[in-house]
Short mmCIF file of C-alpha atoms and ligand atoms in Angstrom, two decimals:
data_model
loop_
_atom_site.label_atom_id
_atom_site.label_comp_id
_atom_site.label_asym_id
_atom_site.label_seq_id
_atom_site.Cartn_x
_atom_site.Cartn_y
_atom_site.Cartn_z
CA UNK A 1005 47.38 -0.84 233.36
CA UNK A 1006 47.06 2.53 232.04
CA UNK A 1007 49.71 1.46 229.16
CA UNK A 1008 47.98 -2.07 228.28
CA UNK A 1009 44.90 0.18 227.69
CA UNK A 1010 46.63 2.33 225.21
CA UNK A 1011 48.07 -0.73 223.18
CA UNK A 1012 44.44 -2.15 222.88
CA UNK A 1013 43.20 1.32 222.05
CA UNK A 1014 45.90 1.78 219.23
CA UNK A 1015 45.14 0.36 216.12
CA UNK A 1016 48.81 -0.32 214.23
CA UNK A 1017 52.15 -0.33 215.78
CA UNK A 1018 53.19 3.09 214.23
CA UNK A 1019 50.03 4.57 216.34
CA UNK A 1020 51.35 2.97 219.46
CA UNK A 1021 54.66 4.36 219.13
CA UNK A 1022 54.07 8.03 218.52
CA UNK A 1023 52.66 7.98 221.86
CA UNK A 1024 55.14 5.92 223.25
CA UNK A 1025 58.31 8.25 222.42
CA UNK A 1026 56.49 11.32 223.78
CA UNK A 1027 56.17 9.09 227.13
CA UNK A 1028 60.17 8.57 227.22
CA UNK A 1029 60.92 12.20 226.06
CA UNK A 1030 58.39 13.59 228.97
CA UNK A 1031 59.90 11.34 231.28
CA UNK A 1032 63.74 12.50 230.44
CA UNK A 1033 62.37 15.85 230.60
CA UNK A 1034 60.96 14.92 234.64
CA UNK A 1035 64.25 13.22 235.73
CA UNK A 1036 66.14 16.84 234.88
CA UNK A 1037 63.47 18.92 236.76
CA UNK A 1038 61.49 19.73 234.23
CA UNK A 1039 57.26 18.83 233.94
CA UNK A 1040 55.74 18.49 230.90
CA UNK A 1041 52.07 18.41 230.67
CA UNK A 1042 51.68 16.80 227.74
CA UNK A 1043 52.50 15.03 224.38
CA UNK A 1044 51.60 17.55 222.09
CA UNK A 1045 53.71 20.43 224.06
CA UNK A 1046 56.54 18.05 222.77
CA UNK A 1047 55.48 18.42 219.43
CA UNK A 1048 55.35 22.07 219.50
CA UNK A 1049 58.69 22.44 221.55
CA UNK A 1050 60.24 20.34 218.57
CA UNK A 1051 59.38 23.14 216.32
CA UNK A 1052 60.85 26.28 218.33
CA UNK A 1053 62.60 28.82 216.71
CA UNK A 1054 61.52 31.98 219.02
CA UNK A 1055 62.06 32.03 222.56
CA UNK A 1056 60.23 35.03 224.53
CA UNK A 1057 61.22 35.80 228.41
CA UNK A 1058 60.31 37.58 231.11
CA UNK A 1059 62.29 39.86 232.61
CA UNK A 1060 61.58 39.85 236.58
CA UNK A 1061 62.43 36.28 238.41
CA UNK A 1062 63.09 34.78 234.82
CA UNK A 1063 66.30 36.29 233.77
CA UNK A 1064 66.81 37.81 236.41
CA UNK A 1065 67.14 36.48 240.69
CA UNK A 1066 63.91 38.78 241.12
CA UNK A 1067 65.50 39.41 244.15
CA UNK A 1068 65.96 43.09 244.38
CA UNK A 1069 68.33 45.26 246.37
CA UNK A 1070 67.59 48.61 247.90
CA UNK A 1071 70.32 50.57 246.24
CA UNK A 1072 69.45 54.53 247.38
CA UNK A 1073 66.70 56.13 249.13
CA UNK A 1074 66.42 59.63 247.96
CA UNK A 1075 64.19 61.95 250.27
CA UNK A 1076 62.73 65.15 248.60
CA UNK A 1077 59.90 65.72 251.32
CA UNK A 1078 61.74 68.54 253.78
CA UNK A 1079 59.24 67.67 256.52
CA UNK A 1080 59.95 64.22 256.78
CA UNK A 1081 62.73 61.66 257.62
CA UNK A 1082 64.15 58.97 255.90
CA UNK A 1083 62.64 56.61 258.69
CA UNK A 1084 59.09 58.32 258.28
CA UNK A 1085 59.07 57.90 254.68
CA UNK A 1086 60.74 53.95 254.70
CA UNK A 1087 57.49 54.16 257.26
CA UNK A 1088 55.31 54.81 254.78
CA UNK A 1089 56.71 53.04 251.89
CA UNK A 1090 57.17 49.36 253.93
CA UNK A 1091 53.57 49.70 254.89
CA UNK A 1092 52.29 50.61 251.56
CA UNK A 1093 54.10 47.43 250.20
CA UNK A 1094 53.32 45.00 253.19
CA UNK A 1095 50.49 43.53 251.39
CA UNK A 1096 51.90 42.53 248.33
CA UNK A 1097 54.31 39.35 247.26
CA UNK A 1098 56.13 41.20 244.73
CA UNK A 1099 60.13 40.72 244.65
CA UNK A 1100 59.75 44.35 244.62
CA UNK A 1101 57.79 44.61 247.83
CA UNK A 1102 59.70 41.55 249.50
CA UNK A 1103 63.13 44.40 248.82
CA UNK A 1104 61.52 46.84 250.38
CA UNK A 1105 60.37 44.52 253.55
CA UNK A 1106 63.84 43.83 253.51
CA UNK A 1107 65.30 46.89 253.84
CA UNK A 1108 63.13 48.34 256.38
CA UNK A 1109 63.37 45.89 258.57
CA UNK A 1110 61.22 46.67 260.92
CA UNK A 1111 57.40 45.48 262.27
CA UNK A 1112 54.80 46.75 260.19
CA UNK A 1113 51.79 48.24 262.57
CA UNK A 1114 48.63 46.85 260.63
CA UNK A 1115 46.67 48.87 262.65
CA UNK A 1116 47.85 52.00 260.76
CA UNK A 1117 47.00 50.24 257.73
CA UNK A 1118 43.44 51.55 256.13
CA UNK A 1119 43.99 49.93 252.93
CA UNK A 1120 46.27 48.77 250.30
CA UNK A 1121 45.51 48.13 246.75
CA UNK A 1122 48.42 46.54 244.34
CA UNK A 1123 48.22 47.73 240.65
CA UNK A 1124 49.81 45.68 238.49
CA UNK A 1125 52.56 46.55 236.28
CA UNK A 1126 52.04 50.25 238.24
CA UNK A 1127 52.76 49.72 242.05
CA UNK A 1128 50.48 50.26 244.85
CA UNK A 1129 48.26 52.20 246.04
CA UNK A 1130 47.34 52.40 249.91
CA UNK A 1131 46.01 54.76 252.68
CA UNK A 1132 48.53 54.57 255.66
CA UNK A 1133 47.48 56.60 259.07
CA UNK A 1134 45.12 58.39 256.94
CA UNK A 1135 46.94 59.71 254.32
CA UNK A 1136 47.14 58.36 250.88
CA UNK A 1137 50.33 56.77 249.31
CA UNK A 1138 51.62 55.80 246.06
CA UNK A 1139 54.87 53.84 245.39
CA UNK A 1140 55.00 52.75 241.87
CA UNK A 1141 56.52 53.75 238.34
CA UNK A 1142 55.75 56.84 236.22
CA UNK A 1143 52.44 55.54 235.21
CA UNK A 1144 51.38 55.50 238.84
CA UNK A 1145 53.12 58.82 240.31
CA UNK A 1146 52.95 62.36 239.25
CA UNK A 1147 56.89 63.61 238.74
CA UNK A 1148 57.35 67.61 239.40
CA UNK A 1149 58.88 68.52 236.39
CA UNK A 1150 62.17 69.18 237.48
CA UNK A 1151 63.22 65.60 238.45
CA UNK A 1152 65.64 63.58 236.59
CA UNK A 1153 66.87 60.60 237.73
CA UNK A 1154 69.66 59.12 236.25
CA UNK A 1155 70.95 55.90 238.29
CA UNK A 1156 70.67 52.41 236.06
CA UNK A 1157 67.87 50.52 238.04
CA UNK A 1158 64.22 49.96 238.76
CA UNK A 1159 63.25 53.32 240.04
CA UNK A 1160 59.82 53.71 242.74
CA UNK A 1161 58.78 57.19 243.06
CA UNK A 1162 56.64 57.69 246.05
CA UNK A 1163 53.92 60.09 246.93
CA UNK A 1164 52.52 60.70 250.31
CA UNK A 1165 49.88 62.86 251.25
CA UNK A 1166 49.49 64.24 247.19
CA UNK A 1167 52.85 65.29 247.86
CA UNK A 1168 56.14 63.74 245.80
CA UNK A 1169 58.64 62.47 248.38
CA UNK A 1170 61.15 60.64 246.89
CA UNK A 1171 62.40 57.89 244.98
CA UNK A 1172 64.10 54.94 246.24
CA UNK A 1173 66.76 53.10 243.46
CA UNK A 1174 66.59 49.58 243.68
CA UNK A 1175 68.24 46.66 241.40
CA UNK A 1176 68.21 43.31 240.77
CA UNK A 1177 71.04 40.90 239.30
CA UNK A 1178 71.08 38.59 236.09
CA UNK A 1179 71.01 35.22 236.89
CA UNK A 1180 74.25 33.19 235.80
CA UNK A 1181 72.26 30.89 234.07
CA UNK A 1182 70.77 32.94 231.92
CA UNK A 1183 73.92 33.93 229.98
CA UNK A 1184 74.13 30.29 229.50
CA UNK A 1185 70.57 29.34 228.52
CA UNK A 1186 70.83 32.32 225.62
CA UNK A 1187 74.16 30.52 224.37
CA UNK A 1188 72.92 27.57 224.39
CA UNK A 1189 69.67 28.20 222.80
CA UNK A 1190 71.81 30.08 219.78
CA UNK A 1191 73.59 26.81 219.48
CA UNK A 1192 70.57 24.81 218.77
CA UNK A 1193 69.28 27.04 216.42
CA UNK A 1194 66.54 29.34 218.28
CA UNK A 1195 66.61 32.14 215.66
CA UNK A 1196 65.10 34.92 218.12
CA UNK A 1197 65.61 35.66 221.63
CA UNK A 1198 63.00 38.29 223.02
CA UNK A 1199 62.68 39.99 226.25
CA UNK A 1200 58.89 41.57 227.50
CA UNK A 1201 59.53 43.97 230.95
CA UNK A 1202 57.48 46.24 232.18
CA UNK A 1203 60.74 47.81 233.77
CA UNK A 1204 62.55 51.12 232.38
CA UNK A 1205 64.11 51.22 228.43
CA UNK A 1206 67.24 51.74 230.38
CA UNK A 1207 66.86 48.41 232.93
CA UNK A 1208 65.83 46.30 229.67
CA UNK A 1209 68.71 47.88 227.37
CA UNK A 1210 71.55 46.82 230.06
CA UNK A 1211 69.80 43.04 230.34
CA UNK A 1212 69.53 42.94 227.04
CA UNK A 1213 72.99 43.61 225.60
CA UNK A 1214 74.39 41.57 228.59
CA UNK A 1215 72.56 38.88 227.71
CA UNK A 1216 72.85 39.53 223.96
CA UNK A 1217 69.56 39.26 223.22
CA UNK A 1218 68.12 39.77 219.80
CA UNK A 1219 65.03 42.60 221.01
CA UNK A 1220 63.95 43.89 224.29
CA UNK A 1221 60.58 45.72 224.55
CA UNK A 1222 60.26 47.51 227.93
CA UNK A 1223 57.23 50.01 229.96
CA UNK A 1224 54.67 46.90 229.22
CA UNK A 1225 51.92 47.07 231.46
CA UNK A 1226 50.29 43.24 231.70
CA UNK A 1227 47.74 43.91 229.10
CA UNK A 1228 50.67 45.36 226.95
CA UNK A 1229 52.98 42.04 226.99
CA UNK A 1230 50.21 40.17 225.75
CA UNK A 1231 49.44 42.26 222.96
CA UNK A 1232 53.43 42.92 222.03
CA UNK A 1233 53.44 39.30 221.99
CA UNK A 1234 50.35 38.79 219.05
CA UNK A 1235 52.39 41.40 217.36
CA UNK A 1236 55.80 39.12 217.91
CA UNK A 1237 53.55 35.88 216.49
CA UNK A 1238 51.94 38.59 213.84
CA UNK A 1239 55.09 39.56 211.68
CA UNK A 1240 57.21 36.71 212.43
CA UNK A 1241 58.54 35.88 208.99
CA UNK A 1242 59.44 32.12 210.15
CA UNK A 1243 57.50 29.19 210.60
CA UNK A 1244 58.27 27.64 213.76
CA UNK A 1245 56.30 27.97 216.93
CA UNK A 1246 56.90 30.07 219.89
CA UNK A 1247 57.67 30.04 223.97
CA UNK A 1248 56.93 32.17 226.44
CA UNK A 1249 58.91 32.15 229.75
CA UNK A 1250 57.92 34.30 233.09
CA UNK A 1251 57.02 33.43 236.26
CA UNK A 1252 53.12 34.39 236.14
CA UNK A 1253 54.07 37.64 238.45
CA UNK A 1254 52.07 39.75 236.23
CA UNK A 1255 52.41 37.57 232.77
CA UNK A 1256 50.33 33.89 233.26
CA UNK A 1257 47.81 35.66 230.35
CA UNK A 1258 50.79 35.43 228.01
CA UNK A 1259 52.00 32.23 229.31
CA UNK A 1260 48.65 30.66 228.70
CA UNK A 1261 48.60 32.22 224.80
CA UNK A 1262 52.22 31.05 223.77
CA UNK A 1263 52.34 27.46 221.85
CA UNK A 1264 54.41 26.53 224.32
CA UNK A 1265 54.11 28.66 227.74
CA UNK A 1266 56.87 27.85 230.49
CA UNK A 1267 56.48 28.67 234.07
CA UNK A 1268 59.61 29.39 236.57
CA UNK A 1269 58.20 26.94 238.91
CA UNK A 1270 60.80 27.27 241.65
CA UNK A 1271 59.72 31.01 242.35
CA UNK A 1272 56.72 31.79 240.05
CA UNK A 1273 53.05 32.10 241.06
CA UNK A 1274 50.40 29.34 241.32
CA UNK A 1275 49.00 31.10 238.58
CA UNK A 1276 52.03 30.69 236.69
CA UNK A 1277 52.50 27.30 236.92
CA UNK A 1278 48.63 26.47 236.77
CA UNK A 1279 48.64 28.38 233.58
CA UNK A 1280 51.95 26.96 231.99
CA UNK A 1281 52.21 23.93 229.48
CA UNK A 1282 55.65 22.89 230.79
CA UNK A 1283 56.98 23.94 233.95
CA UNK A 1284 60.95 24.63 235.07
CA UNK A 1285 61.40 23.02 238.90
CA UNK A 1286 64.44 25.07 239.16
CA UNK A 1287 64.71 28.57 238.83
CA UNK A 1288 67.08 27.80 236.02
CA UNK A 1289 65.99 29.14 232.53
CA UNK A 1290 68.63 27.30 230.47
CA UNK A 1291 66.25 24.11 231.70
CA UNK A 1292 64.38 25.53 228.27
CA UNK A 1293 67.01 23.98 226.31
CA UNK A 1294 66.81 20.41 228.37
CA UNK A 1295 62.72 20.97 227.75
CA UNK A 1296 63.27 21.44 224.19
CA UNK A 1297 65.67 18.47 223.52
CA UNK A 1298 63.29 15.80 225.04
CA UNK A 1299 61.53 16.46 222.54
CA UNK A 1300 63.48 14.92 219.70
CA UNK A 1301 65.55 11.47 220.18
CA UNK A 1302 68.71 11.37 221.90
CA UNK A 1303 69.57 9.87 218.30
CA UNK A 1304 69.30 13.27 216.99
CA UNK A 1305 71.92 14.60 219.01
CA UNK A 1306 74.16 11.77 218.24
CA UNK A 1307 73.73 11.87 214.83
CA UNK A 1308 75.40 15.31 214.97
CA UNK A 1309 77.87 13.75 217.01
CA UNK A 1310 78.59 11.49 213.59
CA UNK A 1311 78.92 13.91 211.78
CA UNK A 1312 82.08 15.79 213.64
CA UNK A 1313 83.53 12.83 214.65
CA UNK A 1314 87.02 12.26 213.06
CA UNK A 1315 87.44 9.85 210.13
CA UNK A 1316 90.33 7.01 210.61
CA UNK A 1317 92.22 7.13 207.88
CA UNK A 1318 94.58 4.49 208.98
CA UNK A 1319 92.68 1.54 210.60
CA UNK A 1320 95.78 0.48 212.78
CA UNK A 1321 95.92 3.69 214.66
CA UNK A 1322 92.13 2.90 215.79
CA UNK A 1323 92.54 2.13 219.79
CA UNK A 1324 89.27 0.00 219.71
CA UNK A 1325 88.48 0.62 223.43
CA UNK A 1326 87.76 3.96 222.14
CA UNK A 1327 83.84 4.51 221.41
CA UNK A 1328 82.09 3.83 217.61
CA UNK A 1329 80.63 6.98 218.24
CA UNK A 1330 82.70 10.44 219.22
CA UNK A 1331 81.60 12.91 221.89
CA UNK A 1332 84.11 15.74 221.20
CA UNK A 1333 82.10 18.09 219.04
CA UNK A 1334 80.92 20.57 222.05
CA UNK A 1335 78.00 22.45 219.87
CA UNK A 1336 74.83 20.06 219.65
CA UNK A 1337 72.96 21.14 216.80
CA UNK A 1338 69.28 21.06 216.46
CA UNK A 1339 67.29 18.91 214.11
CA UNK A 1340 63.59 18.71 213.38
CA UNK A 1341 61.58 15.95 213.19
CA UNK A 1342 60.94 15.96 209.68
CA UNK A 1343 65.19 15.95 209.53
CA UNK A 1344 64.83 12.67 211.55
CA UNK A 1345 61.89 11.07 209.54
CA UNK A 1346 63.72 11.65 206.67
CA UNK A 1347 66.88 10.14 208.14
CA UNK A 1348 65.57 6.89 209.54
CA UNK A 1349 64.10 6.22 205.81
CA UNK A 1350 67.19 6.31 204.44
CA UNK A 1351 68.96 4.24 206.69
CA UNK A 1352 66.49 1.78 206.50
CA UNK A 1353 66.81 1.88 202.27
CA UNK A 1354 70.37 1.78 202.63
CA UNK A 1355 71.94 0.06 205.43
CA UNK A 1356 72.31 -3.87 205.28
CA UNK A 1357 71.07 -5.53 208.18
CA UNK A 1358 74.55 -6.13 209.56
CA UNK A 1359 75.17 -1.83 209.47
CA UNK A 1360 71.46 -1.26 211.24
CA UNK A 1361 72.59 -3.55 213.70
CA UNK A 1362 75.96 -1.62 213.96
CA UNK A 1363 74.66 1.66 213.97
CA UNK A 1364 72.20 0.66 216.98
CA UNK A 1365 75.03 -0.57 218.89
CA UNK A 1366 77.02 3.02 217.86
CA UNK A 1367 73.72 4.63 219.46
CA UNK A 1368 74.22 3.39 222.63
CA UNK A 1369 77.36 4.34 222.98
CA UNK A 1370 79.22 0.89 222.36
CA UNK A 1371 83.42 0.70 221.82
CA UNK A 1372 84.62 -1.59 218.40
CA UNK A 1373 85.58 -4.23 220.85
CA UNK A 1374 82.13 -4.35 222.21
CA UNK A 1375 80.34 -4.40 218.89
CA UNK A 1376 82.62 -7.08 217.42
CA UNK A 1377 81.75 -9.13 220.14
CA UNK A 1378 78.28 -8.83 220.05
CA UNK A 1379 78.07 -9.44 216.50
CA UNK A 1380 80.79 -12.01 216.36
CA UNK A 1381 82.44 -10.45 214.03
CA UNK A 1382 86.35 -9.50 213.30
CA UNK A 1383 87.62 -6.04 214.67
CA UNK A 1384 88.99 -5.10 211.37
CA UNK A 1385 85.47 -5.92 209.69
CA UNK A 1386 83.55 -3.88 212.53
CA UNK A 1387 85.73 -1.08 212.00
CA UNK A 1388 85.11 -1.09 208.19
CA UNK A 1389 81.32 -1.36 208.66
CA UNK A 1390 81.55 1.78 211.10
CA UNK A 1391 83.28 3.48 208.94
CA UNK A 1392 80.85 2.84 205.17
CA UNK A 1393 78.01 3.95 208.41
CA UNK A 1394 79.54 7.58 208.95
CA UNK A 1395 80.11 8.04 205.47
CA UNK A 1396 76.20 7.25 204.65
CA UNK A 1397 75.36 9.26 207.46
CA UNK A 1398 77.37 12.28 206.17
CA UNK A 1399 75.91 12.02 202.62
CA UNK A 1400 72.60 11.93 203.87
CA UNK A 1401 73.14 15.14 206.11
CA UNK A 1402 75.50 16.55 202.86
CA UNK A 1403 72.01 16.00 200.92
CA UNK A 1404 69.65 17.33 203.64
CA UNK A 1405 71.71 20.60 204.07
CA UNK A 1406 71.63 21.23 199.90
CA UNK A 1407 67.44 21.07 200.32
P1 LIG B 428 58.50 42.55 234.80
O1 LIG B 428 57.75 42.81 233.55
O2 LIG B 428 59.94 42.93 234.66
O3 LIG B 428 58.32 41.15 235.31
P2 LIG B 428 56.40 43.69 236.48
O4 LIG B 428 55.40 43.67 235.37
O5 LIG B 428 56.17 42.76 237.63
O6 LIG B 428 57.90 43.54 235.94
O7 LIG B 428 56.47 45.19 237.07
C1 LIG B 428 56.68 46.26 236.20
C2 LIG B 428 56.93 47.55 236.94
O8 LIG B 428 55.81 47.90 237.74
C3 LIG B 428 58.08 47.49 237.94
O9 LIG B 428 59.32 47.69 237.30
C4 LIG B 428 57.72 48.62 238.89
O10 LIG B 428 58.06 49.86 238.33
C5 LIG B 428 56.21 48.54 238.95
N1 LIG B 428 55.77 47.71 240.07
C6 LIG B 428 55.23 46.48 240.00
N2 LIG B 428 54.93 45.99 241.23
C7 LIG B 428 55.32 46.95 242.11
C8 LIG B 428 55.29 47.04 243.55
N3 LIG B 428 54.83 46.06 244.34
N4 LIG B 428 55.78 48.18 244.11
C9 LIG B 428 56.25 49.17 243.34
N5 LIG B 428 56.30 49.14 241.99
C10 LIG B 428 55.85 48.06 241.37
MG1 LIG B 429 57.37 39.37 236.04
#
């Protein structure tokens, strides 16, 4: 019903089909766990060429380990003070908080609790058995001058009682996918790859060089990302449009600015994926680059494929079970719309009717034995069609790349 409607509500056939190919590439999109929420997000996804991230539950498991508990307090125990900290963080849904949980282990007495109050992109700030506590970063605790810490990780200093009482080390791993979603966005042509964290220089240095990532701005307090990322949208020299991807944990205000915002839906907030325009059912981030691809035709990728595959010089060595089309080229490269406009006008101006037909059958993947039967025509004659095909294709792409 809903699709009859649009047909009467479209006035030409081009009109109807605009619409229609953002339906198949949202749908594609659903089937590999990812939710679009709309046709223009397609649109804009078509035109990325800077991806921004998260740190925390994006690129990394935002599951955090409690490395080292470092007591400076000489009147209390490491017990006391894990006392003090687990409480202080019971209230809050943080990965940070759910490490500390964690690695207490223990009941928390809520009747000990006066009050807990979570400051984001800081820590928290509670009253435990009367006395005040702070667990947080350098914004949020007071450091006696004569403490340096030097262990690679997210750091919580804590103060109890407007006394400083320790730190505790903890760390968190890069996912496995993400190496793979930064390849594979390089391969189809993202020109920048940005991290925002409101972690340590030092935590955001390490992801980003492991990752290779092209700049990492770190210390961000939630108001900062937001404003780092006008600046990233301010001086960006190209002219494609932008994604941000986090989790919501502290960033849904950026998600909901970027052209394209993506949520971590597998992990992130309600907020996060309320706020998002496509949302990732996984927690895996290379899911960007399955997001990004629906939103040009598969032809697009297999017009790439044309362009690597091998030329057959000799037309007996063909083996004609083989397929019109070959797979082998491993690096799918990206093309824009316009790219694909521009290359169905030309095949329509100069393919016969006979090489449309072939190259339709190529599309979908047919073998020369299957297209000669289905246009009743001789192997050898297929195979010489197919061949006049790849060479048009390749001077149109020869052509495209000199503009
Ligand atoms: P990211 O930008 O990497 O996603 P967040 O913005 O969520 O990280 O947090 C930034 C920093 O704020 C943390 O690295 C930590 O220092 C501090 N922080 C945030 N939440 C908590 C918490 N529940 N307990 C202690 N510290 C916290
Ligand atoms: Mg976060």
């Amino acid at each position: 019903r809903a699709l009859s409607f649009l047909v009467v509500s479209c006035p030409c056939a081009f009109v109807i089909s605009v619409p229609l190919s953002f339906f198949s590439g949202i749908g594609a999109a659903s089937k590999a766990g990812v939710l679009i929420k709309g046709g223009n997000y397609l649109e804009a996804l078509a035109k990325v060429d800077t991806v921004v991230f998260d740190k925390t539950g994006t690129l990394t498991k935002g599951v955090f380990n409690v490395q080292k508990v470092v007591v400076y307090d000489e009147n209390i125990d490491e017990n006391e003070f894990m006392y003090y900290v687990a409480s202080a963080e019971s209230g809050s849904n943080h990965p940070i908080s759910k490490s500390i949980q964690k690695y207490y282990n223990k009941e928390i007495n809520s009747t000990s609790i006066n009050s807990i109050k979570e400051i984001s992109g800081k820590g928290i700030e509670a009253v435990i058995n009367n006395k005040k506590v702070l667990v947080g970063n350098e914004k949020l605790v007071n450091l006696p001058k004569d403490i340096s810490v030097t262990d690679v990780g997210t750091i919580l200093y804590v103060e109890i009682d407007n006394v400083f009482s320790g730190y505790i080390v903890i760390s968190d791993e890069i996912k496995e996918d993400a190496k793979r979603a930064i390849k594979e966005l390089k391969n189809i042509g993202i020109k920048k790859n940005i991290m925002l964290t409101g972690d340590l220089e030092k935590v955001a240095k390490k992801v980003g060089e492991d990752l290779e990532l092209d700049e990492t701005y770190s210390n961000l307090l939630p108001q900062d990302k937001v404003s780092k990322f006008e600046e990233i949208i301010k001086n960006k020299t190209s002219k494609g449009s932008v994604i941000f991807v986090g989790d919501g944990i502290n960033d849904a205000p950026v998600l909901a600015r970027a052209d394209v915002g993506i949520a971590m839906g597998a992990m992130g907030s309600d907020a996060a994926i309320e706020a998002a325009d496509v949302v990732i059912m996984t927690d895996e981030p290379s899911k960007i680059v399955t997001a990004i691809k629906s939103s040009n035709s598969g032809k697009n990728r297999i017009l790439n494929m044309a362009m690597y595959s091998p030329e057959t010089e000799d037309n007996s060595n063909i083996a004609y079970d083989t397929k019109s089309f070959n797979f082998y080229n491993p690096e799918e490269i990206y093309l824009s719309k316009e790219r694909f406009r521009l290359l169905n006008q030309y095949l329509k101006n100069n393919l016969s009717k006979m090489e449309n037909e072939i190259f339709e059958y190529m599309l979908s993947e047919m073998t020369y034995t299957e297209i000669a039967k289905k246009t009743g025509r001789e192997l050898k004659s297929v195979d010489n069609s197919i061949q006049r095909i790849k060479k048009k294709l390749k001077t149109f792409i020869e052509e495209y790349e000199k503009n």
